[in-house]
PDB file of N, CA and C in Angstrom:
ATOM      1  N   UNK A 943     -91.944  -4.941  84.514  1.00  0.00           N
ATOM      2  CA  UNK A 943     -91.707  -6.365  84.435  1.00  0.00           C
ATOM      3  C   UNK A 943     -90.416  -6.694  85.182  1.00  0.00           C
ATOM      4  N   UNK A 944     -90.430  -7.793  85.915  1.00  0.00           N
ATOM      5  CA  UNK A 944     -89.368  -8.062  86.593  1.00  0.00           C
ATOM      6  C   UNK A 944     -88.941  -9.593  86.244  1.00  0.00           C
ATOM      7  N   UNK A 945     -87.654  -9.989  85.975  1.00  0.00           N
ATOM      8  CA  UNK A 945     -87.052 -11.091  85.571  1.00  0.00           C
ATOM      9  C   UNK A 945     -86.568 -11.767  86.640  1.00  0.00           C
ATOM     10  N   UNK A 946     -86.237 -12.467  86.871  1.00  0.00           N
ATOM     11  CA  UNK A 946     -85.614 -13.464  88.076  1.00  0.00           C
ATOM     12  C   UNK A 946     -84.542 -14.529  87.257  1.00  0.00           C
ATOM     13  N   UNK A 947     -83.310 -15.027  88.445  1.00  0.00           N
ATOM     14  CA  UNK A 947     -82.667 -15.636  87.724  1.00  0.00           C
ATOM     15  C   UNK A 947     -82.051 -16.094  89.388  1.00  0.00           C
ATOM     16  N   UNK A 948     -82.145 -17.797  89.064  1.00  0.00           N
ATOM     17  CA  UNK A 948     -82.038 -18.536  90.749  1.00  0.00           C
ATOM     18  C   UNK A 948     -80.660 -19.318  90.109  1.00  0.00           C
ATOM     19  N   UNK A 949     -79.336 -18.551  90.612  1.00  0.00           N
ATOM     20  CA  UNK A 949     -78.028 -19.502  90.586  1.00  0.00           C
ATOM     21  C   UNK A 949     -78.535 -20.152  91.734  1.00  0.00           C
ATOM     22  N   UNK A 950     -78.715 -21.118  91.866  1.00  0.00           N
ATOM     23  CA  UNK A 950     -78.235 -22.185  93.005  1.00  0.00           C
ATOM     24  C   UNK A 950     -77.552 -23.417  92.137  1.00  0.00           C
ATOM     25  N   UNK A 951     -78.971 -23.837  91.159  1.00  0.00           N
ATOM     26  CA  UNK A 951     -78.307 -24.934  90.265  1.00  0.00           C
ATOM     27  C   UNK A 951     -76.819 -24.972  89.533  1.00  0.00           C
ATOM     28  N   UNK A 952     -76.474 -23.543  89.577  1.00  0.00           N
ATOM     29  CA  UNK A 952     -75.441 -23.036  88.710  1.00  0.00           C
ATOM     30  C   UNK A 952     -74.139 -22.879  89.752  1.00  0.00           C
ATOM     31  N   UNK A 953     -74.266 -22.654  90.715  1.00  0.00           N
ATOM     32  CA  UNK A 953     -72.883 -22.520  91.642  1.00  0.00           C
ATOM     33  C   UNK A 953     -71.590 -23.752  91.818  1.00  0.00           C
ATOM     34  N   UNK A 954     -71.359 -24.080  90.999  1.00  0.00           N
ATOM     35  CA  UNK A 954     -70.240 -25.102  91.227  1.00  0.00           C
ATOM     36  C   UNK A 954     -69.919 -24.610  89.764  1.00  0.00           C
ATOM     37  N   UNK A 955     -70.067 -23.928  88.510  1.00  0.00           N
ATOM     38  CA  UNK A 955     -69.321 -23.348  87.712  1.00  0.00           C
ATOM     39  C   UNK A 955     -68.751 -22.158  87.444  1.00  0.00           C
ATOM     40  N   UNK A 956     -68.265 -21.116  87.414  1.00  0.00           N
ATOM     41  CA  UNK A 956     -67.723 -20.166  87.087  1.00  0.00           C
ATOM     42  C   UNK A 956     -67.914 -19.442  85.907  1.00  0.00           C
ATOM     43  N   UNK A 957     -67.837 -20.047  84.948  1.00  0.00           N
ATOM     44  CA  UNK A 957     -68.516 -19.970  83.892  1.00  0.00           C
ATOM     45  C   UNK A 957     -69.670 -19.546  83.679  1.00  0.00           C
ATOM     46  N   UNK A 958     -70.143 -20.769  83.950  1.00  0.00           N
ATOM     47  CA  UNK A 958     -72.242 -20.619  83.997  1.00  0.00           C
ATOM     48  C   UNK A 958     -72.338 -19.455  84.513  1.00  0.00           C
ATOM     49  N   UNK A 959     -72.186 -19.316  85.908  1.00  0.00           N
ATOM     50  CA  UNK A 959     -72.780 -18.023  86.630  1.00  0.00           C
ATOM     51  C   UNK A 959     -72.597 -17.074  85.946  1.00  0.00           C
ATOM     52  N   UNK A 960     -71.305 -16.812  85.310  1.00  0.00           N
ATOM     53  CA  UNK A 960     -70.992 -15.403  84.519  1.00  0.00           C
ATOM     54  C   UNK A 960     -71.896 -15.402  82.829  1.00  0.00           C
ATOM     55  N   UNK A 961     -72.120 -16.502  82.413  1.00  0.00           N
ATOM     56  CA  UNK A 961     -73.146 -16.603  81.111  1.00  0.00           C
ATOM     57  C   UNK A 961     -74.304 -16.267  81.479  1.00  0.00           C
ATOM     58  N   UNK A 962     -74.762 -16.864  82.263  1.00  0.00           N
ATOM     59  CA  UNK A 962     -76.503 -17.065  82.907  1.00  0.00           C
ATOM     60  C   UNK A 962     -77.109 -15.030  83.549  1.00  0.00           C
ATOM     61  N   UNK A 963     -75.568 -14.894  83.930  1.00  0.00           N
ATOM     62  CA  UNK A 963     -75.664 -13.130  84.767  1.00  0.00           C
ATOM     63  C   UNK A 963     -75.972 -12.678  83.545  1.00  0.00           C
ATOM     64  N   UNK A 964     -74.743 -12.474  82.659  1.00  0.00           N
ATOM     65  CA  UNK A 964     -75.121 -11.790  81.178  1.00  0.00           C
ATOM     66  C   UNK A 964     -76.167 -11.857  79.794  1.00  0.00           C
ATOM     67  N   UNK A 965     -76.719 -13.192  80.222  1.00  0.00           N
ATOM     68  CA  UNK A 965     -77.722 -13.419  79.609  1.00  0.00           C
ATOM     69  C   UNK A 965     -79.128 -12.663  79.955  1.00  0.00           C
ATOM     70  N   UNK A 966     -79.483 -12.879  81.465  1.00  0.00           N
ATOM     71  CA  UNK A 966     -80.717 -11.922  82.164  1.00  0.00           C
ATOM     72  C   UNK A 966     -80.977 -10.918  82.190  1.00  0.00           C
ATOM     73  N   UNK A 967     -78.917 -10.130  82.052  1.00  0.00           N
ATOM     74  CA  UNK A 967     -78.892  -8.641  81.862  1.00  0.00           C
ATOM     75  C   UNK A 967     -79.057  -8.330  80.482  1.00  0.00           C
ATOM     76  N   UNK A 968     -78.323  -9.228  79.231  1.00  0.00           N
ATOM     77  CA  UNK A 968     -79.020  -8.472  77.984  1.00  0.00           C
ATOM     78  C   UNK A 968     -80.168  -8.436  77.973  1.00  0.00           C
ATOM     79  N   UNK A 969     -80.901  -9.765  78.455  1.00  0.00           N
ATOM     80  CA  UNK A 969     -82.597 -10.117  77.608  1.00  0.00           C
ATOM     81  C   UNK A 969     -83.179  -8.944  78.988  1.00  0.00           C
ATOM     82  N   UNK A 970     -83.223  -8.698  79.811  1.00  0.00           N
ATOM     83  CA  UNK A 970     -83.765  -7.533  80.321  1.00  0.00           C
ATOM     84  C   UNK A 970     -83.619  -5.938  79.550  1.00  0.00           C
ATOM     85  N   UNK A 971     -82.621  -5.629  79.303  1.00  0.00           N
ATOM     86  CA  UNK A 971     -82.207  -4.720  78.359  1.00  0.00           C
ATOM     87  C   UNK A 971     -82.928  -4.287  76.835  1.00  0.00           C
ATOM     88  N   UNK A 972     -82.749  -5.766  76.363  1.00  0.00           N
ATOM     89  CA  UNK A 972     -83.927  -5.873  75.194  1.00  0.00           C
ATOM     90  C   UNK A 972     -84.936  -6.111  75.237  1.00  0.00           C
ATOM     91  N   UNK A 973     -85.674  -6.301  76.210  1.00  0.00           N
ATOM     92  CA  UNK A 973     -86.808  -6.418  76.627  1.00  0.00           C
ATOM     93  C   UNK A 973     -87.972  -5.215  77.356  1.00  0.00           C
ATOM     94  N   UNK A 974     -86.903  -4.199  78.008  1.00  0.00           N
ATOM     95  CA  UNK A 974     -86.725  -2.843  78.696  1.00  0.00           C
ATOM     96  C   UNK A 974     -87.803  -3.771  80.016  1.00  0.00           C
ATOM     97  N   UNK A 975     -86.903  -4.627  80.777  1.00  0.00           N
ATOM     98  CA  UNK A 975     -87.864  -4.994  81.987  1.00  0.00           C
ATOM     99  C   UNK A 975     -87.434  -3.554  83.081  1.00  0.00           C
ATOM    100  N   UNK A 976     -88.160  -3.434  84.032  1.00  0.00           N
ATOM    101  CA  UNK A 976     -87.907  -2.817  84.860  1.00  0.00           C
ATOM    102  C   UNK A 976     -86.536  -3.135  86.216  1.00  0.00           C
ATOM    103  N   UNK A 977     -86.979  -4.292  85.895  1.00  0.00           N
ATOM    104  CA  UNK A 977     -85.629  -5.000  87.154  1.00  0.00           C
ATOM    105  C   UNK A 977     -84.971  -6.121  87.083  1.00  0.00           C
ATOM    106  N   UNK A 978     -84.344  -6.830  87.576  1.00  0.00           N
ATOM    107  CA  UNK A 978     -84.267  -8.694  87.401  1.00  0.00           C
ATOM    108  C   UNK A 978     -83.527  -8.599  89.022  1.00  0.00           C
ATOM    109  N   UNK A 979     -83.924  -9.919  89.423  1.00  0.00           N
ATOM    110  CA  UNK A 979     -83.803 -10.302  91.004  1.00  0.00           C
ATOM    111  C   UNK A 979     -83.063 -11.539  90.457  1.00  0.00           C
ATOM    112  N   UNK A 980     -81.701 -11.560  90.951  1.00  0.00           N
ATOM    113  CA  UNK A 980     -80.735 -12.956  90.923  1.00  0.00           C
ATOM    114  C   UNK A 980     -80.630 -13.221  92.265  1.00  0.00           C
ATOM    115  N   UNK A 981     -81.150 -14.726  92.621  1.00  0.00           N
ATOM    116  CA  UNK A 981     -80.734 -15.375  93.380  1.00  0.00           C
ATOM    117  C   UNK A 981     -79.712 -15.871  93.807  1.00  0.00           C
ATOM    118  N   UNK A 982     -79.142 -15.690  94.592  1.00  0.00           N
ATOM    119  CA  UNK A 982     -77.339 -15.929  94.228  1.00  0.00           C
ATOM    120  C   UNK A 982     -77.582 -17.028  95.960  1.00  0.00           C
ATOM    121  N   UNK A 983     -78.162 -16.856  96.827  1.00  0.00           N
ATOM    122  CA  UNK A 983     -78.419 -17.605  97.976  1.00  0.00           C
ATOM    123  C   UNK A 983     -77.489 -17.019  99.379  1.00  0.00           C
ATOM    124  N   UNK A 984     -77.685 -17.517 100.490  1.00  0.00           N
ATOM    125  CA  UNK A 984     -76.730 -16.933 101.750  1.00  0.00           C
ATOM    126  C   UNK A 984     -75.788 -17.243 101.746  1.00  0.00           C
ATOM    127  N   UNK A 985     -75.186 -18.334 101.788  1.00  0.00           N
ATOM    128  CA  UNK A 985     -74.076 -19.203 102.083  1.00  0.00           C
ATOM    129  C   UNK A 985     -73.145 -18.440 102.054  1.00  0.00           C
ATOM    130  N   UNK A 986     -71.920 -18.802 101.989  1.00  0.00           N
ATOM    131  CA  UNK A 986     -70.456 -18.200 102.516  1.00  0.00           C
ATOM    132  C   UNK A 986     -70.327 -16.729 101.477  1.00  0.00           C
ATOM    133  N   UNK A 987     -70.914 -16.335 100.801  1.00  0.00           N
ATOM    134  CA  UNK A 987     -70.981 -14.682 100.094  1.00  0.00           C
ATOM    135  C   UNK A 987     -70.215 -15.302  98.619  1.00  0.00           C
ATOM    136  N   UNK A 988     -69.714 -16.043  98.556  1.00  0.00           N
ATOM    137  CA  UNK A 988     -68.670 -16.268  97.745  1.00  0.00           C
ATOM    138  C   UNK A 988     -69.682 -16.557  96.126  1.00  0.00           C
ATOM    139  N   UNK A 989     -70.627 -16.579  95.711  1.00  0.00           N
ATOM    140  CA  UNK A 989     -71.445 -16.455  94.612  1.00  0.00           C
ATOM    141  C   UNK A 989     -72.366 -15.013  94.736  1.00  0.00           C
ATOM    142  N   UNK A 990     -72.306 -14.556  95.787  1.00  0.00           N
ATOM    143  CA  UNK A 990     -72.399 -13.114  95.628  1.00  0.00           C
ATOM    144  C   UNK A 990     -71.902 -12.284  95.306  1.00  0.00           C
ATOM    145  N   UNK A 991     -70.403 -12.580  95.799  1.00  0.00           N
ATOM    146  CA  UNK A 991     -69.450 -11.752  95.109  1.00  0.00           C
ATOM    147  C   UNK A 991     -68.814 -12.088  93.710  1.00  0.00           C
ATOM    148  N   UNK A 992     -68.891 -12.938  93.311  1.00  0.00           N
ATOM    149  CA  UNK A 992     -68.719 -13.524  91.998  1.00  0.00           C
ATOM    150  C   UNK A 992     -69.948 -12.750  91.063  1.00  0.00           C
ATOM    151  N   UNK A 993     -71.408 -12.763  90.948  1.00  0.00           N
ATOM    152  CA  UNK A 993     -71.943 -11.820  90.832  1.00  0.00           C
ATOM    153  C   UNK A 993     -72.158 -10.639  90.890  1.00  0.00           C
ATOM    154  N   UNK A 994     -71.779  -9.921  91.576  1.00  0.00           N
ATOM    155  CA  UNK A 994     -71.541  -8.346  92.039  1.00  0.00           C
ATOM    156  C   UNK A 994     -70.136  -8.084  91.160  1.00  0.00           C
ATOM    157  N   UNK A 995     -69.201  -8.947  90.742  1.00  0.00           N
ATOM    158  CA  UNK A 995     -67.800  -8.787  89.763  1.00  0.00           C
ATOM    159  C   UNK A 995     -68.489  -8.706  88.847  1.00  0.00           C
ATOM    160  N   UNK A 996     -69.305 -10.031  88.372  1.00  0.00           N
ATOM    161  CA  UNK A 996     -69.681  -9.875  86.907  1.00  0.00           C
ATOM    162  C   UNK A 996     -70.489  -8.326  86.736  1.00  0.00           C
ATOM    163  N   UNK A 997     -71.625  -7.920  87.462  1.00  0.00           N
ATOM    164  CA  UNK A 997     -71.924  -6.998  87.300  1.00  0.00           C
ATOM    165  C   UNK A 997     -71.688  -5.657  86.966  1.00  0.00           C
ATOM    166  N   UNK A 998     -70.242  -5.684  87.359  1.00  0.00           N
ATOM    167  CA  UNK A 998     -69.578  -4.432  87.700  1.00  0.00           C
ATOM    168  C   UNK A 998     -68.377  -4.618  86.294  1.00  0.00           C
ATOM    169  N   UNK A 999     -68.675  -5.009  85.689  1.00  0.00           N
ATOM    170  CA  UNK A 999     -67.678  -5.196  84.294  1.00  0.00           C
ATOM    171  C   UNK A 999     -68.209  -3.920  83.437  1.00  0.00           C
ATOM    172  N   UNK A1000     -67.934  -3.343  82.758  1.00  0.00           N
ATOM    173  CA  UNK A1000     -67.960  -1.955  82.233  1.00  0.00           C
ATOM    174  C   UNK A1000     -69.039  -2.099  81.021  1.00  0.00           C
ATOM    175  N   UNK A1001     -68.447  -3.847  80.331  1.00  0.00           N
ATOM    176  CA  UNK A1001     -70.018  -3.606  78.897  1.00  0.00           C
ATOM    177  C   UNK A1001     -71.726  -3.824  79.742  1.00  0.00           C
ATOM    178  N   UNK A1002     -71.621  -4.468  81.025  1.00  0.00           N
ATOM    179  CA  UNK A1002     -72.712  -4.598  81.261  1.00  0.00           C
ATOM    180  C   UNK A1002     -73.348  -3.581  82.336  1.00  0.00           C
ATOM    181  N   UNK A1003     -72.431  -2.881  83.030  1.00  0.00           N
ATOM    182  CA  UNK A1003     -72.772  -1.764  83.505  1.00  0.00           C
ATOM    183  C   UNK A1003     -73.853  -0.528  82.866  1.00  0.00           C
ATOM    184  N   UNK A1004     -73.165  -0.620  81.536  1.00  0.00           N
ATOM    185  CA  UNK A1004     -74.291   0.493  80.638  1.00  0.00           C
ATOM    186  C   UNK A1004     -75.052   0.179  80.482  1.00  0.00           C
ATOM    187  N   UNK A1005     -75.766  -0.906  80.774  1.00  0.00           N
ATOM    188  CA  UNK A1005     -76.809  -1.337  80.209  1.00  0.00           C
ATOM    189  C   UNK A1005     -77.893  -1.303  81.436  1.00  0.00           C
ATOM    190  N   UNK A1006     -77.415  -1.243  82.671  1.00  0.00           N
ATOM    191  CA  UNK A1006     -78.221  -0.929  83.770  1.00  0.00           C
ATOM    192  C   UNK A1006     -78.333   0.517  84.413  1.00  0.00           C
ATOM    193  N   UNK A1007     -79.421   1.185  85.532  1.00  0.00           N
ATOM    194  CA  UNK A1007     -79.147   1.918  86.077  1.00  0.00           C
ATOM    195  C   UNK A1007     -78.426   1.644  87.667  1.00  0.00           C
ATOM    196  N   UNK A1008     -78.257   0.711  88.308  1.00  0.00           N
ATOM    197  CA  UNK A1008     -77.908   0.347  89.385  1.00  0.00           C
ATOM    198  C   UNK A1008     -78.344  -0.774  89.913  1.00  0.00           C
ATOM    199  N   UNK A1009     -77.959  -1.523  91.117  1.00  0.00           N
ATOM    200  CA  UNK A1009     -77.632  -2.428  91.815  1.00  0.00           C
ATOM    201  C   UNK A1009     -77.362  -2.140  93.046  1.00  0.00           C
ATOM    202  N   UNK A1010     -78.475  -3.210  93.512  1.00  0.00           N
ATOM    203  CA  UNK A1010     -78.047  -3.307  95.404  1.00  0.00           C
ATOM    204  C   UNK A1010     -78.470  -5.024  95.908  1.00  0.00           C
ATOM    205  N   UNK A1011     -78.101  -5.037  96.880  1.00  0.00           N
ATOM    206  CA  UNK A1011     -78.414  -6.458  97.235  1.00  0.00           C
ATOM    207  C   UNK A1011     -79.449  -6.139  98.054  1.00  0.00           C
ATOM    208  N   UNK A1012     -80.536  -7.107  98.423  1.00  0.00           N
ATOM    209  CA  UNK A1012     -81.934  -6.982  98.782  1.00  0.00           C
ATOM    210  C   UNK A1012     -81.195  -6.613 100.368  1.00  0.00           C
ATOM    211  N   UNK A1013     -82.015  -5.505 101.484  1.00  0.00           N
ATOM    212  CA  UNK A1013     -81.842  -5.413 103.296  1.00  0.00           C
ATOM    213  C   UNK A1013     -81.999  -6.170 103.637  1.00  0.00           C
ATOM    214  N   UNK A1014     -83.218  -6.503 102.927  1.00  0.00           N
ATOM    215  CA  UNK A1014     -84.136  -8.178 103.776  1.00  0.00           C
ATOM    216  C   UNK A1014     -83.334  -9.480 103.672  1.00  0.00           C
ATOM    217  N   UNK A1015     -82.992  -9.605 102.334  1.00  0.00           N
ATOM    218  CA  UNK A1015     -82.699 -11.253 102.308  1.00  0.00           C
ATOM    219  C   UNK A1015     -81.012 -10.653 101.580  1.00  0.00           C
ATOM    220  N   UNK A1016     -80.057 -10.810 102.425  1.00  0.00           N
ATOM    221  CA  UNK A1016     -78.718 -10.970 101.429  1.00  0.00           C
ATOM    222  C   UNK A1016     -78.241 -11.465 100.375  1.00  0.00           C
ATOM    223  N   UNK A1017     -79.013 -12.895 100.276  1.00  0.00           N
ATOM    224  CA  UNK A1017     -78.671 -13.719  99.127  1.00  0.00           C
ATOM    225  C   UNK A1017     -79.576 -13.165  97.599  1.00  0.00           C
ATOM    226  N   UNK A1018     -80.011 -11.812  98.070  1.00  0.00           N
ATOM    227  CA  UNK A1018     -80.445 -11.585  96.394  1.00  0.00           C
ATOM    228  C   UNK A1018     -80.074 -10.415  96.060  1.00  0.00           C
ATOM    229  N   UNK A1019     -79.807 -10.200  95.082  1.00  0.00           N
ATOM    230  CA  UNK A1019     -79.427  -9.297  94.170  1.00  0.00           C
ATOM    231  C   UNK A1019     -80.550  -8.783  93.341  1.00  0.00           C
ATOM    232  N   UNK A1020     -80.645  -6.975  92.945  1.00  0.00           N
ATOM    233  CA  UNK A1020     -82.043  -6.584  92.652  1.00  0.00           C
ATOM    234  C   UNK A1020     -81.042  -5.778  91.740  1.00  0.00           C
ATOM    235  N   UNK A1021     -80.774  -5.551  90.221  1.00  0.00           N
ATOM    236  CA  UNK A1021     -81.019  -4.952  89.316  1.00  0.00           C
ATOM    237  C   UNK A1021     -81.552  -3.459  88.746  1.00  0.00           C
ATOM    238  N   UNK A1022     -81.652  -2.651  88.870  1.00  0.00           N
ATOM    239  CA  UNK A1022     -82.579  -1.639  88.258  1.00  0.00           C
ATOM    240  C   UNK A1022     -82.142  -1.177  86.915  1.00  0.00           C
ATOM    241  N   UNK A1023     -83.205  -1.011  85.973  1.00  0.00           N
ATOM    242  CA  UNK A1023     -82.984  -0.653  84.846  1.00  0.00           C
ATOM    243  C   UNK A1023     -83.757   0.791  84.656  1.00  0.00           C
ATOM    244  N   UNK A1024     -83.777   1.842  83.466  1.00  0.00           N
ATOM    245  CA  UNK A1024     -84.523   2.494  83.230  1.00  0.00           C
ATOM    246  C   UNK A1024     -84.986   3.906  84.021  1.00  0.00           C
TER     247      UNK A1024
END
């Protein structure tokens, strides 16, 4: 099972993005999905990298097996769990 989660609506808070990240990553976790794909979009990297921080925080790290950003499309972020 794969989850998806489209910041676009969400990029003008700081906040949000970092709730909305940690939210997809628990309920994937408790859910045991296989992946979740965040949309984070192209534009200037700057909600990519805001994402890729949140990610890389130590309680939510354990809870995944890794992370890469899609070859094809930059603006997404792919998850792996399990």
């Amino acid at each position: 099972m794969t989850l998806t989660l489209d910041l676009h609506p969400l990029f003008r808070s700081d906040r949000d993005i970092d709730r909305a990240v940690r939210e997809i990553i628990f309920r994937a976790a408790a859910t045991k999905a296989d992946r979740v794909e965040i949309i984070a979009g192209k534009g200037s990297g700057k909600l990519r990298s805001r994402v890729l921080a949140t990610l890389r925080q130590p309680h939510l790290k354990r809870l995944y097996r890794s992370f890469e950003t899609d070859s094809s499309n930059q603006g997404r972020i792919v998850v792996h769990f399990g």
